[in-house]
Coordinates of C-alpha atoms in Angstrom, one line a residue:
Chain A
M1 CA 188.2 109.9 53.9
S2 CA 184.6 110.0 53.1
Y3 CA 181.9 109.8 55.7
K4 CA 180.7 106.4 54.4
E5 CA 184.2 104.9 54.8
S6 CA 184.5 106.1 58.3
R7 CA 181.2 104.5 59.2
K8 CA 182.4 101.2 57.7
E9 CA 185.4 101.3 60.0
V10 CA 183.1 101.8 63.0
F11 CA 180.9 98.9 62.1
K12 CA 183.9 96.7 61.5
G13 CA 185.0 97.4 65.1
L14 CA 181.4 96.8 66.3
D15 CA 181.4 93.3 64.8
R16 CA 184.4 92.4 66.8
I17 CA 182.8 93.7 70.0
V18 CA 179.7 91.8 69.4
L19 CA 181.6 88.6 68.8
L20 CA 183.7 89.2 71.9
V21 CA 180.6 89.8 74.0
L22 CA 179.0 86.6 72.6
G23 CA 182.2 84.7 73.3
L24 CA 182.3 86.0 76.9
L25 CA 178.6 85.1 77.4
F26 CA 179.4 81.6 76.3
I27 CA 182.3 81.3 78.8
V28 CA 180.1 82.7 81.6
Y29 CA 177.5 80.0 80.7
L30 CA 180.1 77.3 80.8
A31 CA 181.5 78.7 84.1
S32 CA 178.0 78.5 85.7
G33 CA 178.7 74.7 86.0
V34 CA 181.2 75.4 88.8
Y35 CA 179.7 74.7 92.2
V36 CA 180.9 74.8 95.8
V37 CA 179.9 72.4 98.5
E38 CA 180.6 73.8 102.0
A39 CA 182.5 71.7 104.6
D40 CA 179.3 70.9 106.6
E41 CA 177.3 70.1 103.5
M42 CA 176.7 67.3 101.1
G43 CA 175.6 67.9 97.5
V44 CA 173.6 65.8 95.1
I45 CA 173.9 66.3 91.3
F46 CA 170.8 65.7 89.2
R47 CA 171.1 65.2 85.4
F48 CA 167.9 66.0 83.7
G49 CA 166.1 65.6 87.0
A50 CA 167.6 62.2 87.8
K51 CA 169.9 61.7 90.7
D52 CA 173.3 61.2 89.2
R53 CA 176.0 61.4 91.8
V54 CA 176.9 62.8 95.3
A55 CA 179.1 65.8 95.5
L56 CA 181.5 66.0 98.5
P57 CA 182.6 69.2 100.1
G58 CA 184.8 71.3 97.9
I59 CA 184.7 72.8 94.4
G60 CA 183.3 70.8 91.6
Y61 CA 182.0 71.1 88.1
H62 CA 178.8 69.9 86.5
F63 CA 177.3 70.5 83.0
P64 CA 175.5 73.8 83.0
W65 CA 171.8 74.2 83.2
P66 CA 169.6 72.7 81.8
V67 CA 171.6 69.5 81.8
E68 CA 172.7 69.2 85.4
R69 CA 171.9 70.8 88.7
V70 CA 173.3 70.6 92.2
R71 CA 171.4 70.7 95.4
T72 CA 173.2 70.9 98.7
V73 CA 172.0 70.1 102.2
N74 CA 173.7 70.8 105.5
V75 CA 174.4 67.5 107.2
K76 CA 176.3 68.8 110.2
A77 CA 174.0 71.5 111.5
V78 CA 171.7 70.4 114.3
R79 CA 168.2 71.6 113.5
S80 CA 165.5 71.9 116.1
V81 CA 161.8 72.1 116.2
E82 CA 159.4 72.7 119.1
V83 CA 156.7 70.1 119.5
G84 CA 154.1 69.7 122.2
F85 CA 150.7 70.3 123.5
W86 CA 151.1 73.8 124.8
K87 CA 149.6 76.8 123.1
A88 CA 146.7 76.6 120.7
Q89 CA 147.8 76.0 117.2
G90 CA 146.2 75.3 113.8
R91 CA 142.6 74.3 113.5
D92 CA 141.9 73.6 117.2
Q93 CA 142.4 77.2 118.3
R94 CA 139.5 77.2 120.7
L95 CA 141.2 74.5 122.9
T96 CA 144.6 74.6 124.5
P97 CA 146.1 71.3 123.4
Y98 CA 147.0 68.8 126.1
C99 CA 147.9 65.2 126.6
I100 CA 146.2 62.5 128.7
T101 CA 148.3 60.6 131.2
G102 CA 148.1 56.9 131.9
D103 CA 146.0 57.7 135.0
V104 CA 143.7 60.0 133.0
N105 CA 145.1 63.4 134.2
I106 CA 145.4 66.3 131.8
I107 CA 148.9 67.7 131.3
H108 CA 150.5 70.3 129.0
N109 CA 153.9 69.8 127.6
L110 CA 156.4 71.3 125.2
Y111 CA 159.5 69.5 123.9
V112 CA 162.4 70.6 121.6
I113 CA 163.5 68.0 119.1
H114 CA 167.1 68.3 117.9
Y115 CA 167.8 66.4 114.6
R116 CA 170.2 66.2 111.8
V117 CA 170.1 65.1 108.1
D118 CA 171.7 61.8 107.6
A119 CA 175.0 62.3 105.9
E120 CA 174.9 58.8 104.3
D121 CA 171.9 59.7 102.2
P122 CA 171.6 63.5 101.7
A123 CA 169.2 63.2 98.8
N124 CA 166.7 61.6 101.1
Y125 CA 166.0 65.0 102.6
Y126 CA 164.7 66.3 99.3
L127 CA 163.3 63.2 97.8
R128 CA 161.6 61.2 100.5
A129 CA 158.8 63.5 101.8
R130 CA 157.1 66.6 100.6
R131 CA 156.7 68.4 103.9
I132 CA 159.4 66.6 105.8
R133 CA 159.3 68.9 108.8
E134 CA 155.6 68.7 109.2
I135 CA 155.8 64.9 109.1
L136 CA 158.5 65.0 111.7
V137 CA 156.3 67.2 114.0
S138 CA 153.3 65.0 113.5
N139 CA 155.3 61.8 114.3
A140 CA 156.8 63.6 117.3
R141 CA 153.3 64.4 118.6
A142 CA 152.2 60.8 118.2
A143 CA 155.4 59.7 120.1
I144 CA 154.7 62.1 123.0
I145 CA 151.0 61.0 123.2
E146 CA 152.2 57.4 123.4
V147 CA 154.8 58.0 126.0
I148 CA 152.5 60.1 128.3
A149 CA 149.6 57.7 127.9
S150 CA 151.6 55.0 129.6
R151 CA 152.8 56.9 132.7
P152 CA 151.2 58.3 135.9
V153 CA 151.0 62.0 136.3
D154 CA 153.1 61.9 139.4
E155 CA 156.1 60.5 137.6
I156 CA 155.5 62.8 134.6
I157 CA 155.8 66.0 136.6
T158 CA 158.6 64.8 138.8
T159 CA 161.0 62.0 138.2
A160 CA 160.4 60.6 134.8
K161 CA 161.6 63.6 132.8
T162 CA 164.8 62.0 131.4
D163 CA 163.2 58.7 130.9
M164 CA 160.4 60.3 128.9
E165 CA 162.8 62.3 126.8
N166 CA 164.6 59.1 125.9
A167 CA 161.3 57.3 125.2
V168 CA 160.1 60.0 122.9
R169 CA 163.4 60.0 121.0
Q170 CA 163.3 56.3 120.6
V171 CA 159.7 56.0 119.5
L172 CA 160.1 59.0 117.1
Q173 CA 163.2 57.5 115.6
E174 CA 161.5 54.2 115.0
K175 CA 158.5 55.9 113.4
L176 CA 160.8 57.9 111.0
H177 CA 162.8 54.7 110.3
S178 CA 159.6 52.8 109.3
L179 CA 158.8 55.7 106.9
N180 CA 162.4 55.5 105.5
I181 CA 162.9 59.2 106.4
K182 CA 166.6 59.6 107.1
L183 CA 166.6 62.2 109.9
Q184 CA 168.8 61.5 112.9
I185 CA 167.1 62.5 116.2
D186 CA 170.0 63.7 118.4
S187 CA 168.0 64.5 121.5
V188 CA 164.6 65.5 122.9
D189 CA 164.6 68.1 125.6
T190 CA 161.7 69.0 127.9
R191 CA 160.9 72.7 127.8
E192 CA 157.6 72.7 129.7
I193 CA 155.6 70.2 131.7
Q194 CA 152.6 71.7 133.5
P195 CA 149.2 70.8 134.8
P196 CA 146.3 72.9 133.5
N197 CA 145.7 76.3 135.0
Q198 CA 142.4 75.1 136.4
V199 CA 144.1 72.7 138.8
R200 CA 147.5 74.4 139.1
D201 CA 146.8 75.4 142.7
A202 CA 146.0 71.8 143.7
F203 CA 149.4 70.7 142.2
D204 CA 151.2 73.6 143.9
E205 CA 149.7 72.5 147.2
V206 CA 151.2 69.0 146.7
I207 CA 154.5 70.6 146.1
N208 CA 154.1 72.8 149.2
A209 CA 153.1 69.7 151.2
E210 CA 156.1 67.9 150.0
Q211 CA 158.3 70.8 151.0
E212 CA 156.6 71.0 154.3
L213 CA 157.4 67.4 154.8
T214 CA 161.1 68.1 154.1
T215 CA 161.0 71.0 156.5
Q216 CA 159.3 69.0 159.2
K217 CA 161.7 66.2 158.8
H218 CA 164.6 68.7 158.9
K219 CA 163.2 70.3 162.0
A220 CA 162.7 67.0 163.8
N221 CA 166.2 65.9 162.9
T222 CA 167.6 69.1 164.3
E223 CA 165.6 68.7 167.5
A224 CA 166.7 65.0 167.7
I225 CA 170.3 66.1 167.4
R226 CA 169.8 68.7 170.1
I227 CA 168.1 66.1 172.4
V228 CA 171.0 63.6 171.9
H229 CA 173.6 66.3 172.4
S230 CA 172.1 67.5 175.7
A231 CA 171.8 64.0 176.9
E232 CA 175.4 63.4 176.1
A233 CA 176.3 66.6 178.0
E234 CA 174.3 65.4 180.9
A235 CA 175.9 62.0 180.8
E236 CA 179.3 63.6 180.7
S237 CA 178.6 65.7 183.7
T238 CA 177.2 62.7 185.6
L239 CA 180.4 60.9 184.8
Q240 CA 182.5 63.9 185.9
Q241 CA 180.7 64.1 189.2
A242 CA 181.3 60.4 189.7
R243 CA 185.0 60.7 188.9
A244 CA 185.2 63.7 191.3
Y245 CA 183.6 61.6 194.0
R246 CA 186.0 58.7 193.4
T247 CA 189.0 61.0 193.5
D248 CA 187.6 62.7 196.6
R249 CA 187.0 59.4 198.3
I250 CA 190.4 58.0 197.5
N251 CA 192.2 61.3 198.5
S252 CA 190.4 61.6 201.8
A253 CA 191.0 58.0 202.5
Q254 CA 194.6 58.4 201.8
G255 CA 194.8 61.6 203.9
E256 CA 193.1 60.0 206.8
A257 CA 195.2 56.9 206.5
E258 CA 198.3 59.0 206.4
R259 CA 197.2 61.0 209.4
F260 CA 196.4 57.7 211.2
M261 CA 199.8 56.3 210.3
S262 CA 201.8 59.3 211.5
L263 CA 199.8 59.2 214.8
Y264 CA 200.4 55.5 215.0
E265 CA 204.1 55.9 214.5
E266 CA 204.1 58.2 217.6
Y267 CA 201.9 56.0 219.5
K268 CA 204.0 52.9 218.8
K269 CA 207.0 54.6 220.6
A270 CA 205.1 54.8 223.9
P271 CA 201.7 53.4 223.7
E272 CA 200.7 54.2 227.3
I273 CA 201.6 57.8 227.4
I274 CA 200.8 58.8 223.9
G275 CA 197.5 56.9 224.2
H276 CA 196.6 58.8 227.3
R277 CA 197.6 62.1 225.7
I278 CA 195.5 61.5 222.7
F279 CA 192.6 60.6 224.9
L280 CA 192.9 63.8 227.0
E281 CA 193.3 66.0 224.0
S282 CA 190.1 64.7 222.6
I283 CA 188.3 65.1 225.9
E284 CA 189.6 68.6 226.1
K285 CA 188.0 69.4 222.9
I286 CA 184.7 67.8 223.6
L287 CA 183.9 68.5 227.2
P288 CA 183.9 72.3 227.1
R289 CA 180.9 72.3 224.8
T290 CA 178.8 69.7 226.7
R291 CA 177.1 69.6 230.0
V292 CA 178.8 67.1 232.2
M293 CA 177.2 65.5 235.2
M294 CA 179.4 63.6 237.5
V295 CA 177.8 60.9 239.5
A296 CA 179.4 59.4 242.5
S297 CA 178.2 55.9 243.3
D298 CA 178.8 53.5 246.0
K299 CA 180.1 50.1 245.7
E300 CA 176.8 48.7 244.5
G301 CA 176.6 51.3 241.8
R302 CA 173.8 53.4 243.4
P303 CA 174.3 57.1 242.8
L304 CA 175.4 59.1 245.8
R305 CA 175.7 62.7 244.5
V306 CA 175.6 64.5 241.3
K307 CA 177.8 67.4 240.3
I308 CA 177.1 69.6 237.3
F309 CA 180.3 71.0 236.0
Q310 CA 179.5 73.3 233.1
A311 CA 176.5 74.3 231.1
P312 CA 177.0 75.2 227.5
V313 CA 176.2 78.8 226.6
P314 CA 172.6 78.7 225.5
T315 CA 171.7 80.2 222.2
S316 CA 169.7 83.2 223.2
P317 CA 168.8 86.8 222.0
R318 CA 170.9 88.1 224.8
L319 CA 174.1 87.2 223.1
P320 CA 176.7 89.9 223.4
E321 CA 176.8 90.6 219.6
V322 CA 173.1 91.2 219.6
S323 CA 173.0 93.4 222.7
Q324 CA 175.8 95.6 221.4
E325 CA 173.5 97.1 218.8
Chain B
M1 CA 176.4 98.4 52.1
Q2 CA 176.5 98.2 55.8
R3 CA 173.8 95.5 56.0
S4 CA 176.2 92.8 54.7
Y5 CA 178.0 92.9 58.1
W6 CA 174.8 92.4 60.1
R7 CA 173.1 89.8 58.0
P8 CA 175.1 86.6 59.0
I9 CA 174.9 87.5 62.7
F10 CA 171.2 88.3 62.5
I11 CA 170.3 85.2 60.5
G12 CA 172.5 83.0 62.8
A13 CA 170.8 84.4 65.9
V14 CA 167.3 83.8 64.5
I15 CA 168.1 80.2 63.5
L16 CA 169.6 79.5 66.9
A17 CA 166.5 81.0 68.7
V18 CA 164.1 78.9 66.6
L19 CA 166.1 75.7 67.2
A20 CA 166.3 76.4 70.9
S21 CA 162.6 77.0 71.2
I22 CA 161.8 73.8 69.2
V23 CA 164.0 71.9 71.5
A24 CA 162.5 73.6 74.6
L25 CA 159.0 72.9 73.4
S26 CA 159.5 69.3 72.4
T27 CA 161.4 68.1 75.4
F28 CA 160.7 68.1 79.2
T29 CA 162.5 66.8 82.3
V30 CA 160.9 64.7 85.0
Q31 CA 162.5 65.3 88.4
Q32 CA 163.6 62.5 90.7
N33 CA 160.8 63.5 93.2
E34 CA 157.9 63.3 90.7
Y35 CA 155.9 61.2 88.3
A36 CA 154.6 62.5 85.0
V37 CA 151.6 61.6 82.9
V38 CA 151.6 62.7 79.2
T39 CA 148.2 63.2 77.6
R40 CA 147.3 63.9 74.0
F41 CA 144.1 65.9 73.8
G42 CA 143.1 64.6 77.2
K43 CA 144.0 61.0 76.5
T44 CA 146.8 59.4 78.4
V45 CA 149.6 58.4 76.1
K46 CA 152.6 58.0 78.4
V47 CA 153.2 57.4 82.1
I48 CA 156.7 58.3 83.3
T49 CA 157.9 56.9 86.6
R50 CA 161.7 57.4 86.0
P51 CA 163.3 60.8 86.1
G52 CA 165.1 62.2 83.0
L53 CA 164.8 64.0 79.7
Y54 CA 161.8 63.2 77.6
T55 CA 160.4 64.3 74.2
Q56 CA 156.9 65.5 73.5
M57 CA 154.8 67.1 70.8
P58 CA 154.6 70.8 71.7
Y59 CA 151.6 72.2 73.4
P60 CA 148.6 72.0 72.9
V61 CA 149.0 68.5 71.4
H62 CA 150.7 66.9 74.3
K63 CA 150.2 68.0 77.9
V64 CA 152.5 66.9 80.8
H65 CA 150.9 66.4 84.2
R66 CA 153.4 66.2 87.1
F67 CA 152.7 64.5 90.4
D68 CA 154.8 64.6 93.5
R69 CA 155.9 61.1 94.3
R70 CA 157.1 61.9 97.8
L71 CA 155.4 61.1 101.1
Q72 CA 152.3 63.3 101.8
L73 CA 150.9 64.2 105.1
H74 CA 147.2 64.4 105.8
E75 CA 145.9 65.5 109.2
S76 CA 142.3 65.0 110.1
P77 CA 140.3 67.4 112.3
L78 CA 139.7 66.4 115.9
M79 CA 136.8 64.0 116.0
E80 CA 134.7 62.9 118.9
T81 CA 133.8 59.2 119.2
L82 CA 133.2 56.5 121.7
T83 CA 135.4 53.7 123.1
E84 CA 134.1 50.2 123.7
D85 CA 133.3 51.1 127.4
P86 CA 131.7 53.4 126.1
K87 CA 133.6 56.6 127.0
N88 CA 133.9 59.8 125.0
V89 CA 137.3 60.6 123.5
A90 CA 138.4 62.9 120.7
V91 CA 141.2 62.0 118.3
R92 CA 143.0 63.4 115.4
Y93 CA 144.7 61.1 112.9
S94 CA 147.8 61.9 110.9
V95 CA 148.0 59.9 107.7
V96 CA 151.2 59.6 105.7
W97 CA 150.6 58.4 102.1
R98 CA 152.1 58.5 98.7
I99 CA 151.1 57.9 95.1
S100 CA 152.0 54.4 94.1
D101 CA 150.3 54.1 90.7
V102 CA 150.3 57.5 89.0
E103 CA 148.2 56.5 86.1
T104 CA 145.3 55.3 88.3
F105 CA 145.8 58.3 90.5
Y106 CA 145.6 60.7 87.5
T107 CA 142.4 59.2 86.2
S108 CA 140.7 58.7 89.6
L109 CA 141.6 61.9 91.4
G110 CA 143.7 64.1 89.2
S111 CA 145.4 66.1 92.0
I112 CA 146.9 65.7 95.4
E113 CA 144.6 68.3 96.8
A114 CA 141.6 66.2 95.8
M115 CA 142.9 63.4 98.1
G116 CA 142.3 65.2 101.4
P117 CA 138.5 65.2 101.4
K118 CA 138.5 61.5 100.3
L119 CA 140.8 60.5 103.2
E120 CA 138.8 62.6 105.5
H121 CA 135.6 60.8 104.6
V122 CA 137.1 57.4 105.1
L123 CA 138.8 58.4 108.4
S124 CA 135.6 59.8 109.9
A125 CA 134.0 56.4 109.4
R126 CA 136.8 53.8 109.9
G127 CA 138.8 55.9 112.3
K128 CA 135.8 56.3 114.6
N129 CA 134.8 52.7 114.3
A130 CA 138.3 51.4 115.2
I131 CA 138.3 53.2 118.5
G132 CA 135.1 51.3 119.4
N133 CA 137.2 48.2 119.5
F134 CA 139.2 49.4 122.4
K135 CA 138.4 50.3 126.0
K136 CA 139.6 53.6 127.3
N137 CA 141.8 52.0 129.9
E138 CA 143.5 50.1 127.1
L139 CA 144.5 53.3 125.4
L140 CA 145.5 55.0 128.6
S141 CA 147.1 52.8 131.2
I142 CA 149.9 52.6 133.7
D143 CA 149.4 48.9 134.5
A144 CA 149.6 47.2 131.1
P145 CA 151.3 48.2 127.8
I146 CA 149.0 50.6 126.0
K147 CA 147.2 49.7 122.8
I148 CA 147.5 53.0 120.9
P149 CA 150.0 51.3 118.4
D150 CA 147.4 48.5 117.9
L151 CA 144.7 51.1 117.2
E152 CA 146.9 52.9 114.8
D153 CA 147.8 49.7 113.1
Q154 CA 144.2 48.7 112.8
V155 CA 143.2 52.0 111.2
R156 CA 146.1 51.8 108.8
K157 CA 145.0 48.4 107.7
E158 CA 141.4 49.4 107.2
L159 CA 142.4 52.5 105.4
S160 CA 144.7 50.5 103.2
E161 CA 141.8 48.2 102.2
V162 CA 139.5 51.0 101.4
V163 CA 142.2 52.8 99.4
K164 CA 142.9 49.5 97.5
D165 CA 139.3 48.9 96.7
S166 CA 138.6 52.4 95.6
E167 CA 141.6 52.3 93.2
W168 CA 143.0 55.7 94.0
G169 CA 146.5 54.6 93.1
I170 CA 147.9 55.5 96.5
T171 CA 149.5 53.6 99.4
I172 CA 149.0 54.4 103.1
K173 CA 152.4 54.5 104.8
S174 CA 151.4 55.2 108.3
V175 CA 148.5 56.2 110.5
E176 CA 149.1 57.9 113.8
I177 CA 147.1 59.6 116.6
S178 CA 148.6 63.1 116.7
R179 CA 146.1 64.3 119.3
L180 CA 144.1 62.5 121.9
A181 CA 141.7 64.5 124.0
L182 CA 138.5 64.4 126.0
P183 CA 135.3 66.1 124.9
E184 CA 134.9 69.5 126.5
F185 CA 132.0 68.5 128.8
N186 CA 134.3 65.8 130.3
T187 CA 137.2 67.9 131.1
S188 CA 135.6 69.7 134.1
A189 CA 134.9 66.3 135.7
V190 CA 138.5 65.3 135.1
Y191 CA 139.7 68.5 136.7
E192 CA 137.5 67.8 139.7
R193 CA 139.0 64.4 140.0
M194 CA 142.5 65.6 139.6
R195 CA 141.9 68.2 142.2
S196 CA 140.7 65.6 144.8
E197 CA 143.6 63.3 143.9
R198 CA 146.0 66.1 144.5
K199 CA 144.3 66.9 147.8
I200 CA 144.7 63.2 148.9
K201 CA 148.3 63.4 147.9
A202 CA 149.0 66.6 149.8
D203 CA 147.3 65.2 152.9
E204 CA 149.4 62.0 152.5
Y205 CA 152.5 64.1 152.6
R206 CA 151.4 66.1 155.6
S207 CA 150.5 63.1 157.7
K208 CA 153.6 61.4 156.6
G209 CA 155.6 64.4 157.7
E210 CA 154.0 64.4 161.1
E211 CA 154.5 60.6 161.4
M212 CA 158.2 61.0 160.4
A213 CA 158.8 63.9 162.9
T214 CA 157.2 61.9 165.7
K215 CA 159.3 58.9 164.9
I216 CA 162.5 60.9 164.8
R217 CA 161.7 62.5 168.1
A218 CA 160.8 59.2 169.7
E219 CA 164.0 57.7 168.4
A220 CA 166.0 60.7 169.9
D221 CA 164.2 60.3 173.3
R222 CA 165.1 56.6 173.3
E223 CA 168.7 57.4 172.5
K224 CA 168.7 60.0 175.3
Q225 CA 167.5 57.4 177.8
E226 CA 170.1 55.0 176.6
I227 CA 172.9 57.6 177.0
L228 CA 171.7 58.6 180.4
S229 CA 171.2 55.2 181.8
E230 CA 174.6 54.1 180.4
A231 CA 176.2 57.1 182.1
Y232 CA 174.4 56.4 185.4
E233 CA 175.7 52.8 185.3
K234 CA 179.2 54.0 184.6
A235 CA 179.0 56.7 187.2
Q236 CA 177.9 54.2 189.9
R237 CA 180.7 51.9 188.9
I238 CA 183.2 54.8 189.3
R239 CA 181.7 55.8 192.6
G240 CA 181.9 52.1 193.7
E241 CA 185.6 52.1 192.6
G242 CA 186.2 55.1 194.8
D243 CA 184.5 53.5 197.7
A244 CA 186.3 50.3 197.3
E245 CA 189.7 52.0 196.9
A246 CA 189.0 54.1 199.9
A247 CA 188.0 51.0 201.9
R248 CA 191.2 49.2 200.8
I249 CA 193.4 52.2 201.9
Y250 CA 191.7 52.3 205.2
A251 CA 192.0 48.6 205.7
E252 CA 195.6 48.6 204.8
A253 CA 196.4 51.5 207.2
F254 CA 194.2 50.4 210.1
S255 CA 195.1 46.8 210.1
K256 CA 198.5 47.7 211.5
D257 CA 196.9 48.0 214.9
P258 CA 193.2 47.4 215.1
E259 CA 193.2 48.1 218.8
F260 CA 194.7 51.5 218.4
Y261 CA 192.5 52.2 215.5
R262 CA 189.4 51.4 217.4
F263 CA 190.5 53.7 220.2
W264 CA 191.4 56.6 218.0
R265 CA 188.3 56.2 215.8
T266 CA 186.1 56.1 218.9
L267 CA 187.5 59.4 220.0
Q268 CA 186.8 60.9 216.7
S269 CA 183.3 59.7 216.9
Y270 CA 182.8 61.3 220.2
D271 CA 183.9 64.5 218.6
K272 CA 181.3 64.2 216.1
I273 CA 178.5 62.9 218.2
L274 CA 178.7 65.2 221.2
D275 CA 177.6 68.8 220.7
R276 CA 176.2 71.6 222.8
K277 CA 172.9 69.8 223.3
S278 CA 174.6 66.7 224.8
T279 CA 174.9 65.9 228.4
L280 CA 177.5 63.6 229.7
V281 CA 176.9 61.6 232.8
L282 CA 180.1 60.3 234.1
S283 CA 181.0 58.3 237.1
E284 CA 183.3 59.7 239.7
D285 CA 185.4 56.6 239.3
S286 CA 186.0 57.3 235.7
E287 CA 189.6 57.7 234.4
L288 CA 189.1 61.3 233.7
F289 CA 188.2 62.3 237.2
K290 CA 190.3 59.9 239.1
Y291 CA 192.7 62.8 240.0
L292 CA 189.9 65.2 240.9
E293 CA 188.8 63.3 244.0
K294 CA 192.2 62.6 245.4

């Protein structure tokens, strides 16, 4: 075999390789039309730039570039953006942004807007607005201004939080609707609501005063409970004393009555004798401690003579117990 | 000899490349989100408002100008102005607009970037004037519905008129106030007022607290009095019951023989009445001594 012939063989082989490579390239080109739409996405297929059809989640095929193109957009994911009048941004850097309340107070705020792309019209996300997020933010700002401008500062910093979130969401959704921007506002959350630093201490003082009020109320209530409890205790003891008195009275009456009755039983048997005995027993008890003067009188009752029987022992320092010392 | 193998491939490739570049140069696509204006040596020959594949004479004969047909956002700087009252306020407008007549837009402005200064110019005049139709307490109020939407609507209408008369080929979709502020020299007065309002509020809470506490204590004292007097009444009744019951028991027992009772009770009384300080003066004739003399 000559050298030339062997070269011919090599080139013959090379032809086939080149053809094979070209064929493979063409297959790869055709295969570039395969696309995948993820489960949480929706796709839109454009043919020569014009919206042609919607591609649902799954694998699909479109004519390769430059005929057709697919664009997908996540329609399940909740996107979020911070909007508010909080830290200086953009061209008004020298001033911290703020809102004006209905009663002309200055207030800073920051909200987080949660939104989704409408699954009914995914192409809208690409086709309706050039800077869709910036338009959303600008509309949200306008909504916040409107909502705050119609409320007093007291409500804004205390009770109206949820109410305002709902109002901002509603106003914003209406604004987007009127622009035919198909973004679904899921929720608006308050991140910050604060008075300016220059008057923060005055606002804090109100909060303190409010807490003081609660404390004072609590203290007064505690004291009131204590007063009532002690009154109840006192009342109870008064009642107990009265009950004791009643029992005592009844018991002693019964005792005395019983004593009387038993004496009477005896007496009934022989009134003369027992009566006399009772009399004497009493006198025996009484007379020893009293001074007795006996007066004899005549028939007309004039005293004749007086006898002193017994003088009680006078209470004196010469008592035996004392002298024994 | 070996060239014969390469030639058909080489020639085919060249023909293909030439064809492809002719196709590429003489066609163009217009996307769904844009308009296109085709000019020949600077003169408009075709206005395309529908997306798709179009043919053209290759550059430099034909030139394709593309314009975004979507909504555009323009935000003005913060501008100070006066309300009807007149009070100083500062506002920033956000305008959403879009190209509605691309041919007019192309000839009058030529680019989206050129629109900004034009809108700015109109806003600084019309936007400021419109605020002069409203009082400050119509824009900020807690008593009546606020008129910010009315103001926005008015500016939108005026802006739309100007835009129409100027033949810029655009439409104003919305105008909004995306910032409402007070001039810097006003804010310190507002802070002062806020401060005094807060002080009033704080004092209100404090005096309310004292009032409440006093009320609660007074209420407790009243309740205490009620409890005590009720208890006293009850106690007296109980004591009375005791007295009555005792009296009944006595009466029942003593009524068996009142004579004996009187006798016995009198003796008991002597026992109580007579003590060491007492002196008894008795007659010799008394029962007690009748045996003594005999």
